[in-house]
Amino acid sequence: MNHHRSKAKRAFFSGSIRRQLAWSFGSVALIIMVGLAGLLYDRQRNFLYSAALQQSKSLTMSLASSSTSWVLANDIAGLKEVLQGFVGLPDIERAYVLSLSGEVLSSTRLGEAGLFVTDAQSQKLLSSPPTTQVLLANTHQIDVATPVMAGQRHVGWARIEMTMNGVNANLRSVVVMGINFIVFAALTVWIAAILLARRLTRRLHYLMRVAAEVEGGNLEVRAYLSGDDEVGILAQEFNQMLDALSNSERQRERINQLYAAWTESADIIVRESDEIKLLNQVCRIIANHVAFKLVWVGMTDPDDWVRKVASSHSDSAYLRNIKVSADETLPEGRGPMGMTIREGVPKIFNNFLDESNTLPWQPAAAAENINAAAAFPLMRDGRCIGAIAVYSDEQNYFTPDLIALMRGLTDDLSYALDNFDREKRRLKAEHELRIAAAAFESQESILVTDANNNILRVNKSFTALTGYSANEVIGKPTGILKSGRHDSEFYTAMWASINHNKYWQGEIWNKRKNGEIYPEWLCITAISNPEGLITNYVGTFTDISQRKADEQRIRDLAYYDSLTKLPNRTLLFERLDLALNASHRNKTHGALMFLDLDNFKTLNDTLGHDRGDQLLIEVGQRLQNCVRDVDTVARLGGDEFVIMLEFLDEQEIEAAIQAHAVAEKIRSNLAEFYLLKNNLDRVGSLGNRSMRCSTSCIPAVVPTATLLTSTDGGNTEDCREQSRPPSLAVDRVGSLPTATLPPSLAVDNKHQPSIEHYSTGSIGFVLFMGHETSSEELLKRADLAMYQAKRAGRNVIRAFAPEMQEALNLRAALEIDLRNALDRNELSLHYQVQVDASGQPVGAEALLRWNQAERGMISPAEFIPLAEETGLILPIGQWILRQGCKTLVDWTHYPETCELKLAVNISSRQLNQPDFVEQVRTILLESGANPTLLKLEITESVILDNVEDTIAKMHAVRDLGVSFSMDDFGTGYSSLSYLQKLPLAQLKIDQSFVKNMTVNNHDSAIIRTILALGKNLDLNIIAEGVETEIQREHLTNDGCLAFQGYLFGKPVPAEQFKQSLLGEADRKIIL
């Protein structure tokens, strides 16, 4: 072995010098690099471990300093706020504050507060003297504790546990860099040794000297070797490693500086009571410790411009030359300060002079050598009210660690601002309480309660107003004063306002000791303690009974007519404005009527103003009895009245019809006689009686009559005569006669007789909806319509809108024509065949048709509803029933038709007639028709009113042999319980279901349900409106056995219907 080793040595040293130099120099260089790397690693490790330990001590000292006042006050929430600033700091595993007994007062770890430390190190700490203690310091963890001192008094321990993860990571990066450096250096040396041995040796010695300086602690030294060869590259790598170490050291130094600024600021926050002074001091502390170019605090004005409230340099040229806004639409609002205030989050500009958002400030910043800026929000009551801005002369100055620390510091400032607000509120409440105490014995009634509304104190005015002495109410709840007139919602809203605003005032009804309920004006103020908790309530109140009475009298004078007590013009217009708003929201019409009494001046001139006033009062009462509670009757003055109707129909024509009906009702009631006496004190009972209004038409001309009655205590003497006395002069205006009293009756004396007077009124109305027309314009239009009524002959109703009047005229003309239709033989019956499943005719339905001489054929949809409304359906219905019975008699003469049943429609108004059964019996007897062939069709709506009476009548008609069919079944509101009671023989499926049954599963299901219902109730079913073969097939498959519709035949006149069946007994209706 030794022989081979010595042989190798000889071969090496006796070989090429180049090889010897290369290997020798390379080996030496490698050893040097390894030694240098090891030296750097050892130095860096010691430095990092020492720096980490020093940082831990600084942090615990900062924590101890910030926690002193909170530990003394035992304010756990304050400690939590302090520790919150340590959350998220690099390498901190846990930070907490211990009492001297070992209790965890607060910790960054959740759930530890309130626990006691029991480990050996903690127990040793608790018995240690009050100096900074290093409990643990190894390559994995550092555990440092610093005493919390209040002056010379030891009150607890601030303790921080830090991991060495960051340090170890830095060391690992140093190792990696060292290895890379060694590998690269070795390769470089070995390759370059042959050609550059001497130069390489000289450069390596230089690097060794640089490394020695680094070892001596000079991290600012650099290896200045030029060239792109391996040694030059090695020097560059070496310098980069030194740059990284230097940056790391500077960053850690800045963090420590900012920690120191935070610690000093926390002390100022605790002691300073002036907000502006606090902000200025914090700005100066930050600038002094961290060497920022500038630190300032800005807050927004109402116009969104940011004003400076504090700064580190009061004479800063930069602040003098710039404008900042929080309005994002302005260029001045797009910088760090404006963006932070708007968004409530920090904004960082590490290259301030290169950002497009900072153009407005770049000239001033360049002049001050500002290259980086950051802004952090200041919050007050959860809202961003400003920001603190910091500036540096270095680009990329703000690292995540520095940003996190600045956020913690500004969070403390925000907490301080909230404290200032809380203190202001407390001082204000105390001030108000002092004022209340000073004014306690004022003329106003005052009571003070605790937080539970138990009375603590009252003044003399309280006793005078309520009747309760102090001894009677102290200790009792304020509920003893409640009147019971307010519901729970009132008190809920009142206390919600008190709890939110700390104040409430308003009108309230309370009760005196004697039970009297009275109104008072009450003010309640909540008194809070320094912590913001309500401790007392102070109530001051005055009796406002007289004021309420005065207000009511003033209101009556302002809004009501003194004679009739009806609303006057002012109140009318207020209600009209409300009605216009309501009609706009509800999309319903309203109507405004203008009524003027006919010949009222003649009454005043002949009978005197007393009787004229009596008439006006009576007219007002009658008008009120003719309208609903929601409507308004007002007197404008003289003999002019206005009636406002609300919530009429959505359709204009229907609303006009409704308004016209009310006007007819008013005209009818006003036409009844009035009993007028000789003065207002003797108004007869007619003035107060309840009017029963009639909607029937009254003659266009109302004769005037006068009833003279004795008022001297004797029997009433009827002085009316069948003929007009010669002394009664009659003067006609238009078609309306007016009476003039004989001179003997116009004398005013105590025996003046009572007068039975007749009066009429002319009415004009206009519809309204929404705000299309003003209130004044509406009244003008109604007035214009009234004058049209006057010109038409008085005692007339006119609508303003020509198209509405035309519609009313058309409807009236249609009604007149319908009344004459029977006399003119314009009505006729058409018959539509009904068939069974095989297509054989089994009956027919009689359908009414109207062929008016001038209008031609008129749709039943137009005139049948009119007949129902006017009552004309009664004579028309009798005519239809009589004609149908005659048709049945005629059919008995032919084999093809003798067994057909005839269906005749009966309206609800017919069925509601008391003698309906007798009418049917009479018509059957007179016509000789077979009752078993007659079928009366009714709709579901027939049974909605007077159910029991309707059922009794139907049973009586069925006893005559007549059957009943339910028409349009399924479209109304039939109750199955009533359906069982009705003597029905047939249900008729409505054509709306048949029409869509092939495309709508719901309609098809309804049809099957009706068929099943008919089967269970033993009723025949017929389907109407069958128009296609597909519909008939579907119905047949579902079990329907009878049909009616255009598929089998249209409604035709009686003779045509009969002829279509005669001679075709062997031929089915459908093919």
PDB file of C-alpha atoms in Angstrom, residues 884-892 898 900-902 923-935 960-963:
ATOM      1  CA  GLY A 884    -139.463  27.982 -25.480  1.00  0.00           C
ATOM      2  CA  CYS A 885    -142.584  26.274 -24.158  1.00  0.00           C
ATOM      3  CA  LYS A 886    -144.453  27.187 -27.363  1.00  0.00           C
ATOM      4  CA  THR A 887    -141.595  25.614 -29.345  1.00  0.00           C
ATOM      5  CA  LEU A 888    -141.899  22.398 -27.327  1.00  0.00           C
ATOM      6  CA  VAL A 889    -145.620  22.256 -28.075  1.00  0.00           C
ATOM      7  CA  ASP A 890    -144.895  22.746 -31.773  1.00  0.00           C
ATOM      8  CA  TRP A 891    -142.306  19.930 -31.727  1.00  0.00           C
ATOM      9  CA  THR A 892    -144.824  17.452 -30.350  1.00  0.00           C
ATOM     10  CA  CYS A 898    -141.518  15.187 -30.223  1.00  0.00           C
ATOM     11  CA  LEU A 900    -136.395  16.426 -27.945  1.00  0.00           C
ATOM     12  CA  LYS A 901    -135.608  18.248 -24.703  1.00  0.00           C
ATOM     13  CA  LEU A 902    -135.215  22.028 -24.779  1.00  0.00           C
ATOM     14  CA  ILE A 923    -146.322  29.417 -18.340  1.00  0.00           C
ATOM     15  CA  LEU A 924    -146.460  25.594 -18.479  1.00  0.00           C
ATOM     16  CA  LEU A 925    -150.193  25.598 -17.946  1.00  0.00           C
ATOM     17  CA  GLU A 926    -150.824  28.377 -20.464  1.00  0.00           C
ATOM     18  CA  SER A 927    -148.637  26.820 -23.166  1.00  0.00           C
ATOM     19  CA  GLY A 928    -149.532  23.192 -22.536  1.00  0.00           C
ATOM     20  CA  ALA A 929    -145.867  22.171 -22.815  1.00  0.00           C
ATOM     21  CA  ASN A 930    -144.695  18.846 -21.393  1.00  0.00           C
ATOM     22  CA  PRO A 931    -142.609  19.856 -18.321  1.00  0.00           C
ATOM     23  CA  THR A 932    -140.451  16.729 -18.584  1.00  0.00           C
ATOM     24  CA  LEU A 933    -139.079  18.032 -21.904  1.00  0.00           C
ATOM     25  CA  LEU A 934    -138.143  21.417 -20.426  1.00  0.00           C
ATOM     26  CA  LYS A 935    -134.657  21.849 -18.972  1.00  0.00           C
ATOM     27  CA  LEU A 960    -143.453  20.291 -11.623  1.00  0.00           C
ATOM     28  CA  GLY A 961    -141.481  17.859 -13.815  1.00  0.00           C
ATOM     29  CA  VAL A 962    -138.882  20.368 -15.043  1.00  0.00           C
ATOM     30  CA  SER A 963    -135.220  19.369 -14.868  1.00  0.00           C
TER      31      SER A 963
END
